[in-house]
Amino acid sequence: MADAMTDTEAGILDAAAAEVRAHGIRRTTASDIARRAGMSRQTLYRYWPDVQSLLAALVTRELTAVLPAREPDASLEDLVATLVDTADRIRRMPLLHTLRGSDPELLARYVLERVGTSQRLIHGEVAARVRAGQQAGHVRAGAPGELAAMVLLVAQSAVLAAPVADAWLGGQAWRRELAAALTGYLR
Protein backbone atom coordinates (compact mmCIF):
# COMPACT_ATOMS: atom_id res chain seq x y z
CA MET A 1 0.00 0.00 0.00
CA ALA A 2 1.32 3.46 -0.80
CA ASP A 3 2.30 5.94 1.89
CA ALA A 4 -0.45 8.37 0.89
CA MET A 5 -3.73 6.82 1.96
CA THR A 6 -6.88 7.54 -0.02
CA ASP A 7 -10.14 8.50 1.66
CA THR A 8 -11.53 5.13 0.66
CA GLU A 9 -8.64 3.27 2.31
CA ALA A 10 -8.98 5.38 5.45
CA GLY A 11 -12.72 4.70 5.51
CA ILE A 12 -12.15 0.98 5.18
CA LEU A 13 -9.60 1.03 8.01
CA ASP A 14 -11.98 3.09 10.17
CA ALA A 15 -14.71 0.52 9.55
CA ALA A 16 -12.28 -2.30 10.34
CA ALA A 17 -11.28 -0.57 13.59
CA ALA A 18 -14.92 -0.28 14.64
CA GLU A 19 -15.57 -3.94 13.82
CA VAL A 20 -12.47 -5.11 15.67
CA ARG A 21 -13.43 -3.07 18.75
CA ALA A 22 -16.91 -4.60 18.60
CA HIS A 23 -15.98 -8.22 17.87
CA GLY A 24 -12.21 -8.77 18.04
CA ILE A 25 -9.92 -9.56 15.15
CA ARG A 26 -10.73 -13.25 14.77
CA ARG A 27 -14.48 -12.60 14.54
CA THR A 28 -14.20 -9.70 12.09
CA THR A 29 -14.93 -10.64 8.49
CA ALA A 30 -14.61 -8.86 5.16
CA SER A 31 -18.41 -8.78 4.97
CA ASP A 32 -18.62 -7.05 8.37
CA ILE A 33 -16.06 -4.44 7.37
CA ALA A 34 -17.63 -3.85 3.95
CA ARG A 35 -21.10 -3.50 5.43
CA ARG A 36 -19.88 -0.99 8.03
CA ALA A 37 -17.94 0.93 5.34
CA GLY A 38 -20.99 0.97 3.04
CA MET A 39 -19.33 -0.87 0.17
CA SER A 40 -18.94 -4.31 -1.34
CA ARG A 41 -16.36 -6.91 -0.35
CA GLN A 42 -14.93 -6.63 -3.85
CA THR A 43 -14.09 -2.98 -3.14
CA LEU A 44 -12.14 -4.05 -0.05
CA TYR A 45 -10.19 -6.52 -2.15
CA ARG A 46 -9.13 -3.75 -4.54
CA TYR A 47 -7.08 -2.32 -1.69
CA TRP A 48 -6.03 -5.43 0.27
CA PRO A 49 -5.71 -9.02 -0.98
CA ASP A 50 -7.39 -10.47 2.11
CA VAL A 51 -8.79 -9.59 5.54
CA GLN A 52 -5.55 -10.54 7.27
CA SER A 53 -3.63 -7.95 5.23
CA LEU A 54 -6.30 -5.34 5.89
CA LEU A 55 -6.18 -5.98 9.64
CA ALA A 56 -2.37 -5.87 9.62
CA ALA A 57 -2.62 -2.48 7.91
CA LEU A 58 -5.06 -1.37 10.60
CA VAL A 59 -2.69 -2.35 13.42
CA THR A 60 0.19 -0.61 11.64
CA ARG A 61 -1.88 2.54 11.14
CA GLU A 62 -2.97 2.63 14.77
CA LEU A 63 0.51 2.06 16.15
CA THR A 64 2.31 4.46 13.84
CA ALA A 65 -0.28 7.15 14.56
CA VAL A 66 1.08 7.45 18.10
CA LEU A 67 4.70 7.86 17.01
CA PRO A 68 5.90 11.41 17.61
CA ALA A 69 7.18 13.62 14.82
CA ARG A 70 10.91 13.25 14.49
CA GLU A 71 12.39 16.19 16.32
CA PRO A 72 15.81 16.16 17.90
CA ASP A 73 15.92 15.13 21.55
CA ALA A 74 18.06 17.78 23.26
CA SER A 75 19.06 15.51 26.14
CA LEU A 76 18.83 11.97 27.43
CA GLU A 77 15.88 13.11 29.55
CA ASP A 78 14.10 14.39 26.43
CA LEU A 79 14.76 11.12 24.60
CA VAL A 80 13.47 9.05 27.50
CA ALA A 81 10.42 11.30 27.87
CA THR A 82 9.64 10.77 24.17
CA LEU A 83 10.00 7.00 24.56
CA VAL A 84 7.86 6.87 27.72
CA ASP A 85 5.16 9.13 26.24
CA THR A 86 4.99 6.95 23.15
CA ALA A 87 4.86 3.74 25.20
CA ASP A 88 2.11 5.24 27.35
CA ARG A 89 0.05 6.20 24.28
CA ILE A 90 0.40 2.65 22.97
CA ARG A 91 -0.51 1.26 26.40
CA ARG A 92 -3.75 3.26 26.32
CA MET A 93 -4.76 2.40 22.73
CA PRO A 94 -8.29 1.01 22.47
CA LEU A 95 -7.08 -1.50 19.87
CA LEU A 96 -4.53 -2.93 22.30
CA HIS A 97 -7.20 -3.30 24.99
CA THR A 98 -9.39 -5.12 22.48
CA LEU A 99 -6.59 -7.46 21.43
CA ARG A 100 -5.75 -8.27 25.05
CA GLY A 101 -9.33 -9.25 25.73
CA SER A 102 -10.51 -10.86 22.51
CA ASP A 103 -7.37 -12.11 20.76
CA PRO A 104 -4.56 -12.70 23.28
CA GLU A 105 -3.13 -15.57 21.20
CA LEU A 106 -2.78 -13.32 18.18
CA LEU A 107 -1.16 -10.61 20.27
CA ALA A 108 1.22 -13.16 21.78
CA ARG A 109 2.23 -14.40 18.33
CA TYR A 110 3.33 -10.89 17.32
CA VAL A 111 5.21 -10.43 20.57
CA LEU A 112 6.74 -13.87 21.01
CA GLU A 113 7.11 -15.37 17.53
CA ARG A 114 7.43 -12.76 14.82
CA VAL A 115 8.29 -9.16 14.13
CA GLY A 116 5.55 -7.17 12.45
CA THR A 117 5.65 -4.10 10.25
CA SER A 118 4.80 -1.84 13.17
CA GLN A 119 7.63 -3.21 15.27
CA ARG A 120 10.07 -2.68 12.39
CA LEU A 121 8.92 0.92 12.00
CA ILE A 122 9.14 1.61 15.73
CA HIS A 123 12.57 -0.04 15.91
CA GLY A 124 13.79 2.15 13.04
CA GLU A 125 12.49 5.28 14.74
CA VAL A 126 14.11 4.36 18.06
CA ALA A 127 17.40 3.50 16.33
CA ALA A 128 17.45 6.90 14.61
CA ARG A 129 16.83 8.64 17.94
CA VAL A 130 19.51 6.56 19.66
CA ARG A 131 22.00 7.36 16.88
CA ALA A 132 21.21 11.09 17.19
CA GLY A 133 21.61 10.84 20.97
CA GLN A 134 24.99 9.18 20.54
CA GLN A 135 26.11 11.89 18.13
CA ALA A 136 24.98 14.53 20.65
CA GLY A 137 26.86 12.72 23.41
CA HIS A 138 23.96 11.85 25.70
CA VAL A 139 23.47 8.17 24.79
CA ARG A 140 26.12 5.54 25.50
CA ALA A 141 28.17 3.90 22.77
CA GLY A 142 26.90 0.77 21.06
CA ALA A 143 25.27 -0.31 17.84
CA PRO A 144 22.14 1.88 17.56
CA GLY A 145 20.08 -1.00 16.15
CA GLU A 146 21.01 -3.23 19.09
CA LEU A 147 20.28 -0.55 21.68
CA ALA A 148 16.99 0.20 19.93
CA ALA A 149 16.06 -3.49 19.98
CA MET A 150 16.54 -3.66 23.75
CA VAL A 151 14.65 -0.39 24.27
CA LEU A 152 11.81 -1.83 22.18
CA LEU A 153 11.81 -5.07 24.19
CA VAL A 154 11.77 -3.24 27.53
CA ALA A 155 9.05 -0.81 26.46
CA GLN A 156 6.98 -3.52 24.76
CA SER A 157 7.16 -5.68 27.89
CA ALA A 158 6.16 -2.73 30.07
CA VAL A 159 3.24 -1.89 27.78
CA LEU A 160 1.90 -5.41 27.48
CA ALA A 161 2.31 -6.28 31.17
CA ALA A 162 0.99 -2.94 32.44
CA PRO A 163 -2.44 -4.30 33.49
CA VAL A 164 -0.76 -7.02 35.55
CA ALA A 165 1.49 -4.48 37.26
CA ASP A 166 -1.24 -1.90 37.97
CA ALA A 167 -1.42 -3.01 41.60
CA TRP A 168 2.26 -2.12 42.04
CA LEU A 169 2.69 0.65 39.49
CA GLY A 170 -0.50 2.67 39.62
CA GLY A 171 -0.84 6.31 38.62
CA GLN A 172 2.40 7.88 37.44
CA ALA A 173 4.60 5.12 38.92
CA TRP A 174 4.53 3.10 35.68
CA ARG A 175 5.85 6.07 33.69
CA ARG A 176 8.42 6.97 36.32
CA GLU A 177 9.82 3.43 36.59
CA LEU A 178 9.90 2.87 32.83
CA ALA A 179 11.80 6.18 32.52
CA ALA A 180 14.27 5.04 35.17
CA ALA A 181 14.84 1.72 33.39
CA LEU A 182 15.38 3.35 30.00
CA THR A 183 17.58 6.13 31.42
CA GLY A 184 19.79 3.59 33.17
CA TYR A 185 20.10 1.50 30.03
CA LEU A 186 20.86 4.36 27.65
CA ARG A 187 23.16 6.41 29.92
mmCIF file of C-alpha atoms in Angstrom:
data_model
loop_
_atom_site.group_PDB
_atom_site.id
_atom_site.type_symbol
_atom_site.label_atom_id
_atom_site.label_comp_id
_atom_site.label_asym_id
_atom_site.label_seq_id
_atom_site.Cartn_x
_atom_site.Cartn_y
_atom_site.Cartn_z
ATOM 1 C CA MET A 1 0.000 0.000 0.000
ATOM 2 C CA ALA A 2 1.320 3.461 -0.797
ATOM 3 C CA ASP A 3 2.297 5.939 1.894
ATOM 4 C CA ALA A 4 -0.452 8.367 0.888
ATOM 5 C CA MET A 5 -3.729 6.822 1.958
ATOM 6 C CA THR A 6 -6.877 7.536 -0.018
ATOM 7 C CA ASP A 7 -10.138 8.503 1.664
ATOM 8 C CA THR A 8 -11.533 5.127 0.663
ATOM 9 C CA GLU A 9 -8.644 3.271 2.311
ATOM 10 C CA ALA A 10 -8.980 5.377 5.448
ATOM 11 C CA GLY A 11 -12.717 4.699 5.511
ATOM 12 C CA ILE A 12 -12.147 0.976 5.183
ATOM 13 C CA LEU A 13 -9.603 1.030 8.007
ATOM 14 C CA ASP A 14 -11.981 3.091 10.168
ATOM 15 C CA ALA A 15 -14.708 0.518 9.552
ATOM 16 C CA ALA A 16 -12.278 -2.300 10.337
ATOM 17 C CA ALA A 17 -11.281 -0.568 13.592
ATOM 18 C CA ALA A 18 -14.917 -0.277 14.643
ATOM 19 C CA GLU A 19 -15.571 -3.942 13.818
ATOM 20 C CA VAL A 20 -12.466 -5.107 15.672
ATOM 21 C CA ARG A 21 -13.429 -3.074 18.753
ATOM 22 C CA ALA A 22 -16.913 -4.600 18.600
ATOM 23 C CA HIS A 23 -15.980 -8.222 17.865
ATOM 24 C CA GLY A 24 -12.210 -8.765 18.043
ATOM 25 C CA ILE A 25 -9.918 -9.555 15.154
ATOM 26 C CA ARG A 26 -10.732 -13.245 14.774
ATOM 27 C CA ARG A 27 -14.483 -12.603 14.538
ATOM 28 C CA THR A 28 -14.199 -9.699 12.087
ATOM 29 C CA THR A 29 -14.927 -10.636 8.487
ATOM 30 C CA ALA A 30 -14.610 -8.859 5.160
ATOM 31 C CA SER A 31 -18.411 -8.781 4.972
ATOM 32 C CA ASP A 32 -18.618 -7.051 8.369
ATOM 33 C CA ILE A 33 -16.063 -4.438 7.366
ATOM 34 C CA ALA A 34 -17.627 -3.850 3.948
ATOM 35 C CA ARG A 35 -21.104 -3.498 5.432
ATOM 36 C CA ARG A 36 -19.876 -0.989 8.027
ATOM 37 C CA ALA A 37 -17.942 0.934 5.338
ATOM 38 C CA GLY A 38 -20.993 0.973 3.036
ATOM 39 C CA MET A 39 -19.330 -0.870 0.169
ATOM 40 C CA SER A 40 -18.942 -4.308 -1.344
ATOM 41 C CA ARG A 41 -16.362 -6.906 -0.345
ATOM 42 C CA GLN A 42 -14.925 -6.628 -3.845
ATOM 43 C CA THR A 43 -14.091 -2.981 -3.142
ATOM 44 C CA LEU A 44 -12.137 -4.052 -0.046
ATOM 45 C CA TYR A 45 -10.193 -6.520 -2.149
ATOM 46 C CA ARG A 46 -9.132 -3.753 -4.539
ATOM 47 C CA TYR A 47 -7.083 -2.321 -1.694
ATOM 48 C CA TRP A 48 -6.034 -5.429 0.270
ATOM 49 C CA PRO A 49 -5.711 -9.019 -0.978
ATOM 50 C CA ASP A 50 -7.389 -10.471 2.112
ATOM 51 C CA VAL A 51 -8.790 -9.585 5.539
ATOM 52 C CA GLN A 52 -5.553 -10.540 7.268
ATOM 53 C CA SER A 53 -3.626 -7.946 5.225
ATOM 54 C CA LEU A 54 -6.299 -5.337 5.886
ATOM 55 C CA LEU A 55 -6.179 -5.977 9.645
ATOM 56 C CA ALA A 56 -2.374 -5.875 9.621
ATOM 57 C CA ALA A 57 -2.616 -2.480 7.908
ATOM 58 C CA LEU A 58 -5.056 -1.374 10.604
ATOM 59 C CA VAL A 59 -2.687 -2.346 13.415
ATOM 60 C CA THR A 60 0.195 -0.612 11.640
ATOM 61 C CA ARG A 61 -1.875 2.543 11.140
ATOM 62 C CA GLU A 62 -2.973 2.630 14.766
ATOM 63 C CA LEU A 63 0.515 2.064 16.152
ATOM 64 C CA THR A 64 2.312 4.457 13.844
ATOM 65 C CA ALA A 65 -0.276 7.151 14.560
ATOM 66 C CA VAL A 66 1.076 7.452 18.098
ATOM 67 C CA LEU A 67 4.698 7.859 17.010
ATOM 68 C CA PRO A 68 5.901 11.406 17.607
ATOM 69 C CA ALA A 69 7.178 13.624 14.823
ATOM 70 C CA ARG A 70 10.911 13.245 14.486
ATOM 71 C CA GLU A 71 12.385 16.187 16.315
ATOM 72 C CA PRO A 72 15.814 16.157 17.901
ATOM 73 C CA ASP A 73 15.923 15.133 21.545
ATOM 74 C CA ALA A 74 18.060 17.776 23.262
ATOM 75 C CA SER A 75 19.056 15.513 26.141
ATOM 76 C CA LEU A 76 18.827 11.975 27.434
ATOM 77 C CA GLU A 77 15.879 13.113 29.554
ATOM 78 C CA ASP A 78 14.102 14.391 26.426
ATOM 79 C CA LEU A 79 14.756 11.122 24.595
ATOM 80 C CA VAL A 80 13.473 9.047 27.504
ATOM 81 C CA ALA A 81 10.419 11.304 27.874
ATOM 82 C CA THR A 82 9.640 10.769 24.166
ATOM 83 C CA LEU A 83 9.996 7.002 24.561
ATOM 84 C CA VAL A 84 7.860 6.866 27.717
ATOM 85 C CA ASP A 85 5.163 9.133 26.245
ATOM 86 C CA THR A 86 4.992 6.949 23.146
ATOM 87 C CA ALA A 87 4.856 3.740 25.198
ATOM 88 C CA ASP A 88 2.109 5.241 27.350
ATOM 89 C CA ARG A 89 0.052 6.205 24.279
ATOM 90 C CA ILE A 90 0.398 2.650 22.971
ATOM 91 C CA ARG A 91 -0.510 1.263 26.404
ATOM 92 C CA ARG A 92 -3.755 3.261 26.324
ATOM 93 C CA MET A 93 -4.758 2.398 22.732
ATOM 94 C CA PRO A 94 -8.293 1.015 22.470
ATOM 95 C CA LEU A 95 -7.084 -1.500 19.868
ATOM 96 C CA LEU A 96 -4.527 -2.929 22.304
ATOM 97 C CA HIS A 97 -7.199 -3.302 24.986
ATOM 98 C CA THR A 98 -9.394 -5.124 22.477
ATOM 99 C CA LEU A 99 -6.593 -7.464 21.430
ATOM 100 C CA ARG A 100 -5.748 -8.272 25.049
ATOM 101 C CA GLY A 101 -9.334 -9.253 25.731
ATOM 102 C CA SER A 102 -10.505 -10.861 22.512
ATOM 103 C CA ASP A 103 -7.368 -12.111 20.756
ATOM 104 C CA PRO A 104 -4.559 -12.703 23.275
ATOM 105 C CA GLU A 105 -3.125 -15.572 21.204
ATOM 106 C CA LEU A 106 -2.775 -13.320 18.177
ATOM 107 C CA LEU A 107 -1.162 -10.610 20.273
ATOM 108 C CA ALA A 108 1.220 -13.164 21.785
ATOM 109 C CA ARG A 109 2.227 -14.397 18.334
ATOM 110 C CA TYR A 110 3.325 -10.891 17.323
ATOM 111 C CA VAL A 111 5.210 -10.429 20.570
ATOM 112 C CA LEU A 112 6.740 -13.868 21.006
ATOM 113 C CA GLU A 113 7.109 -15.373 17.530
ATOM 114 C CA ARG A 114 7.430 -12.760 14.818
ATOM 115 C CA VAL A 115 8.294 -9.160 14.132
ATOM 116 C CA GLY A 116 5.550 -7.172 12.454
ATOM 117 C CA THR A 117 5.652 -4.101 10.248
ATOM 118 C CA SER A 118 4.796 -1.838 13.170
ATOM 119 C CA GLN A 119 7.630 -3.211 15.269
ATOM 120 C CA ARG A 120 10.066 -2.680 12.394
ATOM 121 C CA LEU A 121 8.916 0.923 11.996
ATOM 122 C CA ILE A 122 9.140 1.609 15.731
ATOM 123 C CA HIS A 123 12.574 -0.039 15.910
ATOM 124 C CA GLY A 124 13.785 2.146 13.039
ATOM 125 C CA GLU A 125 12.485 5.276 14.735
ATOM 126 C CA VAL A 126 14.106 4.362 18.059
ATOM 127 C CA ALA A 127 17.398 3.496 16.332
ATOM 128 C CA ALA A 128 17.446 6.903 14.611
ATOM 129 C CA ARG A 129 16.832 8.638 17.938
ATOM 130 C CA VAL A 130 19.510 6.563 19.660
ATOM 131 C CA ARG A 131 21.996 7.364 16.878
ATOM 132 C CA ALA A 132 21.207 11.091 17.187
ATOM 133 C CA GLY A 133 21.606 10.841 20.969
ATOM 134 C CA GLN A 134 24.990 9.177 20.535
ATOM 135 C CA GLN A 135 26.106 11.894 18.134
ATOM 136 C CA ALA A 136 24.978 14.531 20.654
ATOM 137 C CA GLY A 137 26.858 12.720 23.408
ATOM 138 C CA HIS A 138 23.963 11.851 25.699
ATOM 139 C CA VAL A 139 23.470 8.167 24.793
ATOM 140 C CA ARG A 140 26.124 5.543 25.500
ATOM 141 C CA ALA A 141 28.167 3.897 22.774
ATOM 142 C CA GLY A 142 26.903 0.771 21.062
ATOM 143 C CA ALA A 143 25.266 -0.311 17.844
ATOM 144 C CA PRO A 144 22.140 1.884 17.557
ATOM 145 C CA GLY A 145 20.082 -0.999 16.152
ATOM 146 C CA GLU A 146 21.008 -3.227 19.088
ATOM 147 C CA LEU A 147 20.285 -0.555 21.684
ATOM 148 C CA ALA A 148 16.990 0.203 19.928
ATOM 149 C CA ALA A 149 16.057 -3.490 19.978
ATOM 150 C CA MET A 150 16.544 -3.660 23.749
ATOM 151 C CA VAL A 151 14.648 -0.394 24.275
ATOM 152 C CA LEU A 152 11.810 -1.834 22.176
ATOM 153 C CA LEU A 153 11.814 -5.071 24.187
ATOM 154 C CA VAL A 154 11.770 -3.243 27.528
ATOM 155 C CA ALA A 155 9.054 -0.811 26.456
ATOM 156 C CA GLN A 156 6.984 -3.518 24.759
ATOM 157 C CA SER A 157 7.161 -5.677 27.895
ATOM 158 C CA ALA A 158 6.160 -2.729 30.069
ATOM 159 C CA VAL A 159 3.245 -1.891 27.779
ATOM 160 C CA LEU A 160 1.901 -5.411 27.481
ATOM 161 C CA ALA A 161 2.314 -6.282 31.166
ATOM 162 C CA ALA A 162 0.991 -2.936 32.442
ATOM 163 C CA PRO A 163 -2.441 -4.297 33.489
ATOM 164 C CA VAL A 164 -0.765 -7.022 35.552
ATOM 165 C CA ALA A 165 1.491 -4.480 37.256
ATOM 166 C CA ASP A 166 -1.243 -1.901 37.969
ATOM 167 C CA ALA A 167 -1.422 -3.006 41.603
ATOM 168 C CA TRP A 168 2.259 -2.124 42.039
ATOM 169 C CA LEU A 169 2.690 0.647 39.490
ATOM 170 C CA GLY A 170 -0.504 2.674 39.617
ATOM 171 C CA GLY A 171 -0.842 6.305 38.618
ATOM 172 C CA GLN A 172 2.401 7.876 37.444
ATOM 173 C CA ALA A 173 4.603 5.119 38.919
ATOM 174 C CA TRP A 174 4.532 3.105 35.675
ATOM 175 C CA ARG A 175 5.849 6.075 33.695
ATOM 176 C CA ARG A 176 8.422 6.967 36.321
ATOM 177 C CA GLU A 177 9.824 3.434 36.593
ATOM 178 C CA LEU A 178 9.904 2.875 32.832
ATOM 179 C CA ALA A 179 11.796 6.178 32.518
ATOM 180 C CA ALA A 180 14.274 5.036 35.170
ATOM 181 C CA ALA A 181 14.843 1.716 33.392
ATOM 182 C CA LEU A 182 15.379 3.355 29.995
ATOM 183 C CA THR A 183 17.578 6.125 31.422
ATOM 184 C CA GLY A 184 19.789 3.587 33.173
ATOM 185 C CA TYR A 185 20.096 1.498 30.033
ATOM 186 C CA LEU A 186 20.863 4.357 27.652
ATOM 187 C CA ARG A 187 23.165 6.409 29.917
#
